CSV table of C-alpha atoms in Angstrom, one decimal:
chain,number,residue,atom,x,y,z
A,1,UNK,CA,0.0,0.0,0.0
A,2,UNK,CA,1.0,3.3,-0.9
A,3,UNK,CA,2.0,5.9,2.0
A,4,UNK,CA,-0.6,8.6,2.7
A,5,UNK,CA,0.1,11.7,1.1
A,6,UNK,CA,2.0,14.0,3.5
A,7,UNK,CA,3.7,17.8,2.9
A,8,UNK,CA,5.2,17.5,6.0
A,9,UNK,CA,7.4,14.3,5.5
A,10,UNK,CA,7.8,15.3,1.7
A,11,UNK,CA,9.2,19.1,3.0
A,12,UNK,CA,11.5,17.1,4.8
A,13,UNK,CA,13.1,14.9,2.5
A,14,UNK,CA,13.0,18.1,0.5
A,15,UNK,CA,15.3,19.8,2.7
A,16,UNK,CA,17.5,17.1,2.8
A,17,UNK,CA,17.6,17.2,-1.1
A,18,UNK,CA,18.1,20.6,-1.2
A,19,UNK,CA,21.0,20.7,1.3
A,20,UNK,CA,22.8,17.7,-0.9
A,21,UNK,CA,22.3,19.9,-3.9
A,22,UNK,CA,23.6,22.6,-2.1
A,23,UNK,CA,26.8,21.0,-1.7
A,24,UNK,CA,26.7,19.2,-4.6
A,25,UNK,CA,27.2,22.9,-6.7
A,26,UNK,CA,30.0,23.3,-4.5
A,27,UNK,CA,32.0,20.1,-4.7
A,28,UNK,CA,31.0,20.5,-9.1
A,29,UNK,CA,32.8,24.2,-9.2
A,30,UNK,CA,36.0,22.7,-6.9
A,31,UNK,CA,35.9,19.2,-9.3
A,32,UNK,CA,35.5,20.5,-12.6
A,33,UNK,CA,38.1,23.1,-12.2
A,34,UNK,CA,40.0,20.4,-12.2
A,35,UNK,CA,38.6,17.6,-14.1
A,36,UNK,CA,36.2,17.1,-17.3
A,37,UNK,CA,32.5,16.9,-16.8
A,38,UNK,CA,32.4,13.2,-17.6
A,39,UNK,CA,35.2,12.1,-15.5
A,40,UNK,CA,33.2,13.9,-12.6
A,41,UNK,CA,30.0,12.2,-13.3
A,42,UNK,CA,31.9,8.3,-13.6
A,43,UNK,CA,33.8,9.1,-10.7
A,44,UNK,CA,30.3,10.3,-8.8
A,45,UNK,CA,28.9,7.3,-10.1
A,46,UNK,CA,30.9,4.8,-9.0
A,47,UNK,CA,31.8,5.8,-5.6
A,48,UNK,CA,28.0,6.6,-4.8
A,49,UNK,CA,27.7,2.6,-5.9
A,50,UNK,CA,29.7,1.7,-3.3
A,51,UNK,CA,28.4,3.9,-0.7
A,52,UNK,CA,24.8,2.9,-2.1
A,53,UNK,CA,25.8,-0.9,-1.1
A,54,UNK,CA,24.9,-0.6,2.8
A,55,UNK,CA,21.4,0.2,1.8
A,56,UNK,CA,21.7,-2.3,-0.4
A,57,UNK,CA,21.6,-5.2,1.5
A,58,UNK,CA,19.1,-3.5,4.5
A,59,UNK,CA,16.8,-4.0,1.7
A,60,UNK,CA,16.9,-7.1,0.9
A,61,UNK,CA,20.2,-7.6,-1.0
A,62,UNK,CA,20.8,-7.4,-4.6
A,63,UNK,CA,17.8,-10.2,-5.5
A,64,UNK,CA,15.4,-7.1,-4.3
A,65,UNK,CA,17.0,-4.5,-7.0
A,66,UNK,CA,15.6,-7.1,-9.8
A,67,UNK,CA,13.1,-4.6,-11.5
A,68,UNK,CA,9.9,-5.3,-13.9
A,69,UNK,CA,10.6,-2.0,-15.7
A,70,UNK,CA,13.9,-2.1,-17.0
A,71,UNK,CA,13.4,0.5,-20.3
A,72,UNK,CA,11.9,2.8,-17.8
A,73,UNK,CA,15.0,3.2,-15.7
A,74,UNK,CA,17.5,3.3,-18.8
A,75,UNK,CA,15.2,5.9,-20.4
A,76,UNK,CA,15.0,8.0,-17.0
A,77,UNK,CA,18.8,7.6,-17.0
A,78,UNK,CA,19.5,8.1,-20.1
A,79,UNK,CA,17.5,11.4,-20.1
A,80,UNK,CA,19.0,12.4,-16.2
A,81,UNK,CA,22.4,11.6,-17.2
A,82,UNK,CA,22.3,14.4,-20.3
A,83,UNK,CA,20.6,16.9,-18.1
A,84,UNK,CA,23.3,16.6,-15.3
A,85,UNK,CA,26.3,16.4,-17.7
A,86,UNK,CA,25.1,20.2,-19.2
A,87,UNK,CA,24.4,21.4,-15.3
A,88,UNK,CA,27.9,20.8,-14.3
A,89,UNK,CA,29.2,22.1,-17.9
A,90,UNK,CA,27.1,25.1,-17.2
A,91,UNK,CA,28.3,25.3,-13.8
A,92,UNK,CA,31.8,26.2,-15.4
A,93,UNK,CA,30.3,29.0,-17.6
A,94,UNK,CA,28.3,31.2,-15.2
A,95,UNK,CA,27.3,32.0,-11.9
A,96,UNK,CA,26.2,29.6,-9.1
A,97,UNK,CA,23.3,32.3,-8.8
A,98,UNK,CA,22.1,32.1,-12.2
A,99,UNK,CA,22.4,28.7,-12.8
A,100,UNK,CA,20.0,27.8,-10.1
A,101,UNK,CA,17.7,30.7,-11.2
A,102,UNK,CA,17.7,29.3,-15.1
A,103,UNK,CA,17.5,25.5,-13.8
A,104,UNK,CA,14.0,26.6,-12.0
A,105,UNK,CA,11.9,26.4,-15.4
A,106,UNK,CA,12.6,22.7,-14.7
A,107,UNK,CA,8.8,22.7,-12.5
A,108,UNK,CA,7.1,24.4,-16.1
A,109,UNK,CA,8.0,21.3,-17.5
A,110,UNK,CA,7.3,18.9,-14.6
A,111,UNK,CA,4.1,20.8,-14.0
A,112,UNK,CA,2.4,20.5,-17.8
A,113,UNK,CA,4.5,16.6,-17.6
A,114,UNK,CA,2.8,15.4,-14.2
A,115,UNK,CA,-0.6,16.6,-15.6
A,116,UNK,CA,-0.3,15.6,-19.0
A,117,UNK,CA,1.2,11.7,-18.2
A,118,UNK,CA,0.7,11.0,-14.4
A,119,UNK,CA,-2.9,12.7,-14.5
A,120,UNK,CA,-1.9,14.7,-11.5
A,121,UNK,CA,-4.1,18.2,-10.4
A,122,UNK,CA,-2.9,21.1,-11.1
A,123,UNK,CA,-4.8,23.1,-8.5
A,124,UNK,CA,-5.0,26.9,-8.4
A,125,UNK,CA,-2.8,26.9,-5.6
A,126,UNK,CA,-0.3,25.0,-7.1
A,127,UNK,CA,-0.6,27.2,-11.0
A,128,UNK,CA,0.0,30.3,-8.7
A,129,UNK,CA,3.0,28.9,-7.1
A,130,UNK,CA,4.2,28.2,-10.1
A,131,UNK,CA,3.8,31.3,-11.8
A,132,UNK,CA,5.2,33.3,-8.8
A,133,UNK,CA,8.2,31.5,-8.8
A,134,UNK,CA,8.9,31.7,-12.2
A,135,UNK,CA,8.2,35.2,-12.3
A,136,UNK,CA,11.1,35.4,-9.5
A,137,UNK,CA,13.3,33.6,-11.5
A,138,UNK,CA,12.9,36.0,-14.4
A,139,UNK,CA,13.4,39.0,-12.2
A,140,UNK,CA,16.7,37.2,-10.7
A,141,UNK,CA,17.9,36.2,-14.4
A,142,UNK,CA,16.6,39.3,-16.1
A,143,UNK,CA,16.7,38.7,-19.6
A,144,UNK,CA,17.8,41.3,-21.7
A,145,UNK,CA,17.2,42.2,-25.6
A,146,UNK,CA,21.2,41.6,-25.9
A,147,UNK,CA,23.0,38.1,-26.9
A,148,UNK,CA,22.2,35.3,-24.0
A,149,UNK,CA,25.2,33.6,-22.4
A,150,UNK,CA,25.9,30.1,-23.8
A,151,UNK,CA,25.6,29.2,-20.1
A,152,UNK,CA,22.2,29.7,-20.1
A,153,UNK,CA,21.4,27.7,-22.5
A,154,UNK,CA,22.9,25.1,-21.9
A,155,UNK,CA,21.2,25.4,-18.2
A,156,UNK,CA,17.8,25.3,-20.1
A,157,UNK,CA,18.5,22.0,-21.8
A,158,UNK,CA,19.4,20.7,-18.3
A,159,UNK,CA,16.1,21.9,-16.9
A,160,UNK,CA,14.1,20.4,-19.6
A,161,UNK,CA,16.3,17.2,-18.8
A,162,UNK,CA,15.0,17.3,-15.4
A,163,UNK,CA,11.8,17.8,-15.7
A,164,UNK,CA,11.3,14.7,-17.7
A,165,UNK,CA,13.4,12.7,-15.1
A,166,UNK,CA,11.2,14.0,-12.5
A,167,UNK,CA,8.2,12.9,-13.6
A,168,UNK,CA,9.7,9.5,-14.7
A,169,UNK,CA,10.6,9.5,-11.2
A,170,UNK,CA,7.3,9.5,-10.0
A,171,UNK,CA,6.0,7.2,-11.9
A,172,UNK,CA,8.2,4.4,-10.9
A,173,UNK,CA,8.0,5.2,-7.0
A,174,UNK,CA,4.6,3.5,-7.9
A,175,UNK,CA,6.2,-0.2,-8.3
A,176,UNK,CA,9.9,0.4,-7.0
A,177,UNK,CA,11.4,1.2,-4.2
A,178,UNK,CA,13.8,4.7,-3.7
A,179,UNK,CA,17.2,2.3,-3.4
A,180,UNK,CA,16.1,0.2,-6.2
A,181,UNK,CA,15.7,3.6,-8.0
A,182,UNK,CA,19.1,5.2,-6.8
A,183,UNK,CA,20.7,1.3,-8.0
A,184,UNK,CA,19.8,1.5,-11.3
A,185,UNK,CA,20.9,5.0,-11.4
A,186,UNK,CA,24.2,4.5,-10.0
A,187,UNK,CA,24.5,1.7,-12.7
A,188,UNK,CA,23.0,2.7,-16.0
A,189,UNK,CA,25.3,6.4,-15.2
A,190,UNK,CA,28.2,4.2,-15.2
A,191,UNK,CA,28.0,2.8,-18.0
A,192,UNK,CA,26.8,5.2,-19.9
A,193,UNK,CA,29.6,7.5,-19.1
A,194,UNK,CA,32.4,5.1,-18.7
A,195,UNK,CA,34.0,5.8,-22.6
A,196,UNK,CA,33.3,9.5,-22.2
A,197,UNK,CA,35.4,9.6,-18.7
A,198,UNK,CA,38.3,7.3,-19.8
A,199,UNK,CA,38.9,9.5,-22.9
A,200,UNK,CA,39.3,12.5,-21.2
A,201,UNK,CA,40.7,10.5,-18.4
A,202,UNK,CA,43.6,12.5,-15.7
A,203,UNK,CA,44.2,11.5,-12.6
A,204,UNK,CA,43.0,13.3,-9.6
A,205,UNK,CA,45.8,16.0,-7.3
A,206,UNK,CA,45.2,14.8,-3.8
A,207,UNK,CA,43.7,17.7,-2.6
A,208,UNK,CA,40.8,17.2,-4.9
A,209,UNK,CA,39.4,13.8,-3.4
A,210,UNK,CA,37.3,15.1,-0.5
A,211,UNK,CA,35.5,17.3,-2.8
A,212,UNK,CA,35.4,14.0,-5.2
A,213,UNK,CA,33.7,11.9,-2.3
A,214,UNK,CA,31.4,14.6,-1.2
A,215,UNK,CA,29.9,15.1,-4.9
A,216,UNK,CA,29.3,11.4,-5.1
A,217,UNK,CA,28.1,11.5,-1.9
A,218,UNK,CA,25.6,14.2,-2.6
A,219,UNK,CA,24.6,12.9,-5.9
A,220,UNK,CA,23.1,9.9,-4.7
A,221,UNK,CA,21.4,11.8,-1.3
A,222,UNK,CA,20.0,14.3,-3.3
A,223,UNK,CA,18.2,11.8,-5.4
A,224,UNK,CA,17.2,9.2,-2.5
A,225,UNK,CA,16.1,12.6,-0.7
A,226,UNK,CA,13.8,14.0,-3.8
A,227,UNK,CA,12.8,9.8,-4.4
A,228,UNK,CA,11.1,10.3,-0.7
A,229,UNK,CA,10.0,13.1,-1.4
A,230,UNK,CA,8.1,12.0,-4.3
A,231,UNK,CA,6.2,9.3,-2.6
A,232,UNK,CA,4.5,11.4,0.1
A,233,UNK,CA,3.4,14.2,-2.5
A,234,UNK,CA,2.7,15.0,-6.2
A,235,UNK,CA,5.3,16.4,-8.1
A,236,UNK,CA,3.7,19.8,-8.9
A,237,UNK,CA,4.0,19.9,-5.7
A,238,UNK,CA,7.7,19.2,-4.8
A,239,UNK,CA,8.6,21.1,-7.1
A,240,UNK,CA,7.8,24.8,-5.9
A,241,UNK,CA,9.6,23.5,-2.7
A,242,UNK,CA,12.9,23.5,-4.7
A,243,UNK,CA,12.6,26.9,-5.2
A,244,UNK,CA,13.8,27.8,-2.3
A,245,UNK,CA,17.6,26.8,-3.3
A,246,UNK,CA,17.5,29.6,-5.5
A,247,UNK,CA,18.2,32.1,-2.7
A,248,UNK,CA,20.2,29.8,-0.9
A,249,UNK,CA,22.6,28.8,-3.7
A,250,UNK,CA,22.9,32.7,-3.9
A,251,UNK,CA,24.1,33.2,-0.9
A,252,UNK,CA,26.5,30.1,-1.0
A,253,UNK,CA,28.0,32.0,-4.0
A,254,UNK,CA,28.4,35.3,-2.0
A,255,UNK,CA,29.8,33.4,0.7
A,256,UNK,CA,32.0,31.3,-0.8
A,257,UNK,CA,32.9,32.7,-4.4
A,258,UNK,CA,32.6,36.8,-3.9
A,259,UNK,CA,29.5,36.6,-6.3
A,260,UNK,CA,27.2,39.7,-5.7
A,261,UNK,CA,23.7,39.7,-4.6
A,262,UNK,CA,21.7,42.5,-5.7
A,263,UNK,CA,18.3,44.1,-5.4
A,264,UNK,CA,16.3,42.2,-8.2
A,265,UNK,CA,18.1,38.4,-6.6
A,266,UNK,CA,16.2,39.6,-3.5
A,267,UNK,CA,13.4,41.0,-5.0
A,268,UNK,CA,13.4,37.5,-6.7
A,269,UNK,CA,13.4,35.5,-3.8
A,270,UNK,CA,10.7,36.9,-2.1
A,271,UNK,CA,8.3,35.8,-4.8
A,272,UNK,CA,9.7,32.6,-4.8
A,273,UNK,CA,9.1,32.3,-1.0
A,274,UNK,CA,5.6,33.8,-1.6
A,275,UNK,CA,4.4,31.1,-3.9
A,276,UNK,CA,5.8,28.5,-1.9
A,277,UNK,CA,4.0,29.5,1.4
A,278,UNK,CA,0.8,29.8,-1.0
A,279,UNK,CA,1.3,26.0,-2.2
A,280,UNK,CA,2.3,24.9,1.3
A,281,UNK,CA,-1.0,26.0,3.4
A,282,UNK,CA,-3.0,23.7,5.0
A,283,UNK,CA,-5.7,22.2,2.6
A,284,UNK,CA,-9.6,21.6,3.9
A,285,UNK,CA,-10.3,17.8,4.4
A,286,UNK,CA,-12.5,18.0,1.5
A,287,UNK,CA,-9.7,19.5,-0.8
A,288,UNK,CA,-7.1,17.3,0.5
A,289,UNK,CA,-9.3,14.5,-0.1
A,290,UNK,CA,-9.6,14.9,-3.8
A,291,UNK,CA,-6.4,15.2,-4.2
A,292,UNK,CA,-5.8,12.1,-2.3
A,293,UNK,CA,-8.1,9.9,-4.4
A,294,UNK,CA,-6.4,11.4,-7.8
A,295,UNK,CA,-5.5,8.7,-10.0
């Protein structure tokens, strides 16, 4: 039986996803500095395999990964492994700021996804959270009439990437479990980018391993995080949660990287915040209901 549907469990995986992803942009600017994107992404892979493996066998050993819907994991992977391969390309090309602020169309395309394919609601409350937050995101990015940075388009692709993933995620939380998930990701990531790595293939300095470890360490938290997520509440809804790394992930970049914060980023934020409190109020039993019983 499926878990009852429950914003305060999903907000807390949330915040565990968001604080991996957090970290995550970190350890990507200190790697790729350093390394190319697909060496990053094998070694991520690999060691989140092995520190995957404890979970592993609490759950019933590798006989419990077998999986009914094999195409449906390669195609999610498939699709994931492109998105993240421009996000940490992008992450070399612009500001930690604007990344995160471009990356946020990702919930346009879970939104109209989740509604179109997992017949999922899309509520006024959740349409105005939405909006709001995209409208911060524009005010934050600011488009002008001038030439837009490669960086950001490559950041779009990413986005698009992501929203199909997500929503391929939330499908099979329907017949597998989040490890069994997070396996087949570790895997199919592998191999998918094993050739790319070992052409472009240099060995690590020293210094660079801890930031190795914690990007493998966060890639597969973040996803078991937003997995958990995703079984205690629609997508359309998770998603406006996520917003709220767009103001931390500016700060993170003030703090750590000297990148400036300015009126509009703030201005930004608090319409982010303001649709997320709108999609986060309590429901009437009667509305909560309904959505419950959503196919």
């Amino acid at each position: 039986m499926a878990p009852a549907p429950s914003i305060p469990k999903a907000a807390f995986w949330m915040a565990l996803s968001i604080a991996s992803m957090l970290a995550m942009s970190v350890a990507g600017r200190e790697t790729t500095a350093e390394l190319n994107v697909f060496q990053v992404l094998e070694l991520r892979s690999v060691i989140g395999f092995f520190i995957l493996l404890p979970l592993v066998m609490m759950s019933g050993g590798f006989a419990a990964m077998r999986s009914e819907r094999p195409f449906a994991h390669i195609a999610r992977n498939m699709i994931h492994y492109t998105g993240q391969a421009a996000w940490l390309y992008a992450l070399t090309l612009i500001p930690l700021a604007v990344l995160i602020s471009i990356e946020f169309t990702t919930p346009i395309w879970t939104a109209i996804l989740a509604v179109s394919f997992l017949g999922e609601r899309l509520s006024r409350s959740k349409l105005t959270a939405i909006v709001l937050g995209l409208i911060g995101v524009l005010v934050i990015v600011r488009p002008s009439a001038g030439s837009m940075d490669p960086g950001h388009l490559v950041v779009l692709g990413a986005a698009v990437c992501f929203g199909i993933s997500m929503v391929l995620v939330k499908s099979m939380t329907k017949t597998e479990s989040v490890v069994r998930i997070i396996f087949w990701m570790l895997i199919i990531q592998s191999a998918v980018g094993l050739i790319p790595a070992l052409y472009s293939w240099h060995n690590p300095s020293p210094g660079l391993w801890p930031w190795i470890f914690v990007i493998a360490f966060t890639g597969m938290s973040s996803h078991f995080c937003l997995a958990r997520a995703l079984v205690h509440a629609d997508a359309t809804i998770i998603s406006p949660m996520d917003f709220l790394r767009v103001p931390l992930t500016a700060l993170v970049g003030w703090l750590l990287y000297h990148e400036h914060i300015d009126v509009f980023t703030a201005g930004g934020a608090a319409l982010i915040l303001a649709g997320n409190l709108l999609n986060l109020q309590k429901k009437t039993p009667r509305v909560a209901e309904a959505e419950a019983a959503t196919p």
